[in-house]
Amino acid sequence: MNNLTRSCLYILCFVLLCGLGVRTAQAAPPNDSFAAAAVLTGETGTTTGNNILASAEPGEPAHDTVTDAKRSVWYQWTAPSTGEYYFNTFGSDFDTILAVYTGNAVGTLTSVTENDDYNGPIFIQSRVFFPAETGTTYHIAVDGWEGDQGYLALNWGPASLLPGNDNLASASGISGSAGATTGTNINATPEGGESVHHVN
């Protein structure tokens, strides 16, 4: 084999490798199990992650009333103050199920609240509200409907921070041919499936 032939082979191998790419095995998320729940802190926040290759574990409850747990990941959050809080998965790219529990073992959890599709089947992300008590630790499961998986966003905060007309179902009414009103969009959030409100 002469140098020219050898060089051509090297170039061909390089092109093939670049075209095919190098695939590596992906592991389940680190918070796949209840015991390894990712810890959330603070009154408000956002975290990101995924449930790709996650799985249910023995004794795990169904996170809604229809389908068994399939690709759940876990979080835990200790309430810093007493009051009503929200958690949602707005910004996730798959059909989520969101459930909140109290308890110390996956097989003996007490359900606090759960949601599949917030505000109907058009919006495939999830949102829950619940009264939290100072010092109580809540376990939050994010699952995919019928095993759906992808990248997730989990957002939380006091319900009092949300504008009263944050979502379409709670839109403030206006009337008359002319008038004025005031309001705020501070701490407002997009709904799952919400349309883009600009074209550029």
CSV table of C-alpha atoms in Angstrom, one decimal:
chain,number,residue,atom,x,y,z
A,1,MET,CA,0.0,0.0,0.0
A,2,ASN,CA,1.5,3.3,-1.1
A,3,ASN,CA,1.3,6.5,0.8
A,4,LEU,CA,-1.4,7.9,-1.5
A,5,THR,CA,-3.6,4.9,-1.0
A,6,ARG,CA,-3.1,5.0,2.8
A,7,SER,CA,-4.0,8.7,2.9
A,8,CYS,CA,-7.2,8.1,0.9
A,9,LEU,CA,-8.2,5.3,3.3
A,10,TYR,CA,-7.7,7.6,6.3
A,11,ILE,CA,-9.7,10.3,4.6
A,12,LEU,CA,-12.5,7.8,3.8
A,13,CYS,CA,-12.6,6.5,7.4
A,14,PHE,CA,-12.7,10.1,8.8
A,15,VAL,CA,-15.6,11.0,6.5
A,16,LEU,CA,-17.6,7.9,7.4
A,17,LEU,CA,-17.1,8.5,11.1
A,18,CYS,CA,-18.2,12.1,10.8
A,19,GLY,CA,-21.2,11.1,8.8
A,20,LEU,CA,-22.3,8.3,11.1
A,21,GLY,CA,-21.4,9.9,14.3
A,22,VAL,CA,-20.3,8.1,17.5
A,23,ARG,CA,-23.2,6.8,19.6
A,24,THR,CA,-22.8,6.2,23.3
A,25,ALA,CA,-25.1,4.4,25.6
A,26,GLN,CA,-27.3,6.6,27.8
A,27,ALA,CA,-28.0,5.7,31.4
A,28,ALA,CA,-31.2,6.3,33.3
A,29,PRO,CA,-31.5,9.7,35.1
A,30,PRO,CA,-29.8,9.8,38.5
A,31,ASN,CA,-33.2,10.5,40.2
A,32,ASP,CA,-34.9,7.5,38.6
A,33,SER,CA,-35.6,5.9,42.0
A,34,PHE,CA,-37.5,7.3,44.9
A,35,ALA,CA,-34.5,6.9,47.2
A,36,ALA,CA,-32.4,9.0,44.9
A,37,ALA,CA,-34.8,11.9,44.5
A,38,ALA,CA,-33.3,15.2,43.5
A,39,VAL,CA,-33.6,17.8,46.2
A,40,LEU,CA,-35.4,21.1,45.5
A,41,THR,CA,-35.0,24.1,47.7
A,42,GLY,CA,-36.5,27.5,48.1
A,43,GLU,CA,-40.0,29.0,47.8
A,44,THR,CA,-39.6,29.4,44.1
A,45,GLY,CA,-37.5,27.8,41.4
A,46,THR,CA,-37.1,25.9,38.2
A,47,THR,CA,-35.1,22.8,37.5
A,48,THR,CA,-34.5,20.8,34.3
A,49,GLY,CA,-33.9,17.2,33.6
A,50,ASN,CA,-35.2,14.2,31.7
A,51,ASN,CA,-37.0,10.9,32.1
A,52,ILE,CA,-35.3,9.2,29.2
A,53,LEU,CA,-34.7,5.5,30.1
A,54,ALA,CA,-36.3,6.0,33.5
A,55,SER,CA,-38.4,3.2,34.9
A,56,ALA,CA,-41.0,2.5,37.6
A,57,GLU,CA,-39.9,0.5,40.6
A,58,PRO,CA,-41.7,-2.2,42.6
A,59,GLY,CA,-44.5,-0.8,44.8
A,60,GLU,CA,-44.6,2.5,43.0
A,61,PRO,CA,-48.1,4.0,42.8
A,62,ALA,CA,-49.8,5.0,39.6
A,63,HIS,CA,-49.3,8.7,39.3
A,64,ASP,CA,-52.8,9.3,37.8
A,65,THR,CA,-56.0,7.4,37.9
A,66,VAL,CA,-55.6,5.8,34.4
A,67,THR,CA,-52.1,4.5,33.7
A,68,ASP,CA,-49.5,2.7,35.8
A,69,ALA,CA,-46.1,4.4,36.5
A,70,LYS,CA,-43.7,3.8,33.6
A,71,ARG,CA,-40.9,6.4,33.2
A,72,SER,CA,-41.0,8.3,36.5
A,73,VAL,CA,-38.3,10.5,38.0
A,74,TRP,CA,-38.4,11.9,41.5
A,75,TYR,CA,-37.8,15.1,43.4
A,76,GLN,CA,-38.2,16.1,47.0
A,77,TRP,CA,-39.0,19.5,48.4
A,78,THR,CA,-39.4,20.7,52.0
A,79,ALA,CA,-41.9,23.6,52.4
A,80,PRO,CA,-40.1,26.7,53.7
A,81,SER,CA,-43.4,28.2,54.8
A,82,THR,CA,-47.1,27.3,55.1
A,83,GLY,CA,-49.4,28.2,52.2
A,84,GLU,CA,-50.7,27.2,48.8
A,85,TYR,CA,-48.0,26.3,46.3
A,86,TYR,CA,-48.0,25.3,42.6
A,87,PHE,CA,-45.8,22.9,40.7
A,88,ASN,CA,-45.9,22.6,36.9
A,89,THR,CA,-44.0,21.0,34.0
A,90,PHE,CA,-44.4,23.9,31.6
A,91,GLY,CA,-41.5,23.9,29.2
A,92,SER,CA,-41.3,20.1,29.0
A,93,ASP,CA,-41.2,18.6,25.6
A,94,PHE,CA,-43.3,15.5,26.3
A,95,ASP,CA,-46.7,14.5,27.7
A,96,THR,CA,-46.2,14.7,31.4
A,97,ILE,CA,-47.9,13.4,34.5
A,98,LEU,CA,-47.2,15.2,37.8
A,99,ALA,CA,-47.9,13.8,41.3
A,100,VAL,CA,-47.2,15.0,44.8
A,101,TYR,CA,-46.9,12.7,47.8
A,102,THR,CA,-45.9,12.6,51.5
A,103,GLY,CA,-44.3,9.6,53.1
A,104,ASN,CA,-40.9,8.0,53.4
A,105,ALA,CA,-41.1,4.8,51.3
A,106,VAL,CA,-42.2,4.4,47.7
A,107,GLY,CA,-44.7,1.6,48.6
A,108,THR,CA,-46.5,3.6,51.4
A,109,LEU,CA,-46.9,7.0,50.0
A,110,THR,CA,-49.9,9.2,50.6
A,111,SER,CA,-51.2,11.1,47.6
A,112,VAL,CA,-51.5,14.9,48.0
A,113,THR,CA,-52.5,15.8,44.4
A,114,GLU,CA,-51.9,14.8,40.8
A,115,ASN,CA,-52.5,16.0,37.3
A,116,ASP,CA,-52.0,14.7,33.8
A,117,ASP,CA,-53.1,17.3,31.2
A,118,TYR,CA,-53.5,20.8,32.7
A,119,ASN,CA,-56.7,22.5,31.4
A,120,GLY,CA,-57.8,19.7,29.1
A,121,PRO,CA,-56.3,17.4,26.4
A,122,ILE,CA,-54.9,20.3,24.3
A,123,PHE,CA,-52.3,21.1,27.0
A,124,ILE,CA,-50.2,18.0,27.6
A,125,GLN,CA,-48.1,19.4,30.4
A,126,SER,CA,-49.2,19.3,34.0
A,127,ARG,CA,-49.9,21.7,36.9
A,128,VAL,CA,-51.0,21.2,40.5
A,129,PHE,CA,-51.8,23.3,43.5
A,130,PHE,CA,-51.7,22.1,47.1
A,131,PRO,CA,-51.6,23.5,50.7
A,132,ALA,CA,-48.1,23.0,52.0
A,133,GLU,CA,-47.0,23.0,55.7
A,134,THR,CA,-43.7,24.4,57.0
A,135,GLY,CA,-41.1,21.7,57.4
A,136,THR,CA,-43.1,19.0,55.6
A,137,THR,CA,-41.2,17.1,52.9
A,138,TYR,CA,-43.1,16.5,49.7
A,139,HIS,CA,-42.1,13.9,47.1
A,140,ILE,CA,-42.8,14.9,43.5
A,141,ALA,CA,-43.0,12.4,40.7
A,142,VAL,CA,-42.8,13.4,37.0
A,143,ASP,CA,-43.8,10.6,34.7
A,144,GLY,CA,-44.7,10.3,31.0
A,145,TRP,CA,-48.1,9.4,29.8
A,146,GLU,CA,-48.1,5.8,28.5
A,147,GLY,CA,-44.3,5.8,28.8
A,148,ASP,CA,-43.7,9.1,27.0
A,149,GLN,CA,-40.2,10.4,27.6
A,150,GLY,CA,-38.1,13.5,26.9
A,151,TYR,CA,-36.7,16.6,28.6
A,152,LEU,CA,-38.6,18.2,31.4
A,153,ALA,CA,-38.8,21.5,33.2
A,154,LEU,CA,-40.3,21.6,36.8
A,155,ASN,CA,-41.3,25.0,38.1
A,156,TRP,CA,-42.7,25.8,41.6
A,157,GLY,CA,-43.6,28.7,43.8
A,158,PRO,CA,-46.3,30.2,46.1
A,159,ALA,CA,-49.7,30.4,44.3
A,160,SER,CA,-50.0,34.0,45.6
A,161,LEU,CA,-47.2,35.0,43.2
A,162,LEU,CA,-49.3,34.1,40.1
A,163,PRO,CA,-51.5,36.7,38.5
A,164,GLY,CA,-55.2,35.8,38.9
A,165,ASN,CA,-55.6,35.6,35.1
A,166,ASP,CA,-52.4,33.6,34.5
A,167,ASN,CA,-54.2,31.0,32.5
A,168,LEU,CA,-56.8,31.1,29.7
A,169,ALA,CA,-59.4,29.5,31.9
A,170,SER,CA,-59.1,32.4,34.4
A,171,ALA,CA,-59.1,35.2,31.8
A,172,SER,CA,-60.2,38.6,33.2
A,173,GLY,CA,-63.4,39.8,31.5
A,174,ILE,CA,-63.6,43.2,29.8
A,175,SER,CA,-66.6,44.8,28.2
A,176,GLY,CA,-67.8,47.9,26.4
A,177,SER,CA,-66.6,49.6,23.2
A,178,ALA,CA,-63.9,51.6,25.1
A,179,GLY,CA,-62.2,51.5,28.4
A,180,ALA,CA,-59.0,50.9,30.4
A,181,THR,CA,-57.8,48.2,32.8
A,182,THR,CA,-54.5,47.5,34.7
A,183,GLY,CA,-52.7,44.4,35.6
A,184,THR,CA,-49.4,42.6,35.7
A,185,ASN,CA,-47.6,39.7,34.1
A,186,ILE,CA,-45.0,39.4,36.8
A,187,ASN,CA,-44.5,35.7,37.6
A,188,ALA,CA,-46.9,34.7,34.9
A,189,THR,CA,-46.2,31.4,33.2
A,190,PRO,CA,-47.0,29.9,29.7
A,191,GLU,CA,-49.4,27.1,29.6
A,192,GLY,CA,-48.6,23.8,28.0
A,193,GLY,CA,-49.5,24.0,24.3
A,194,GLU,CA,-50.0,27.8,24.4
A,195,SER,CA,-49.7,29.5,21.0
A,196,VAL,CA,-46.8,31.7,20.0
A,197,HIS,CA,-48.0,35.3,20.4
A,198,HIS,CA,-45.7,36.8,17.7
A,199,VAL,CA,-44.7,35.9,14.2
A,200,ASN,CA,-41.1,37.2,13.9
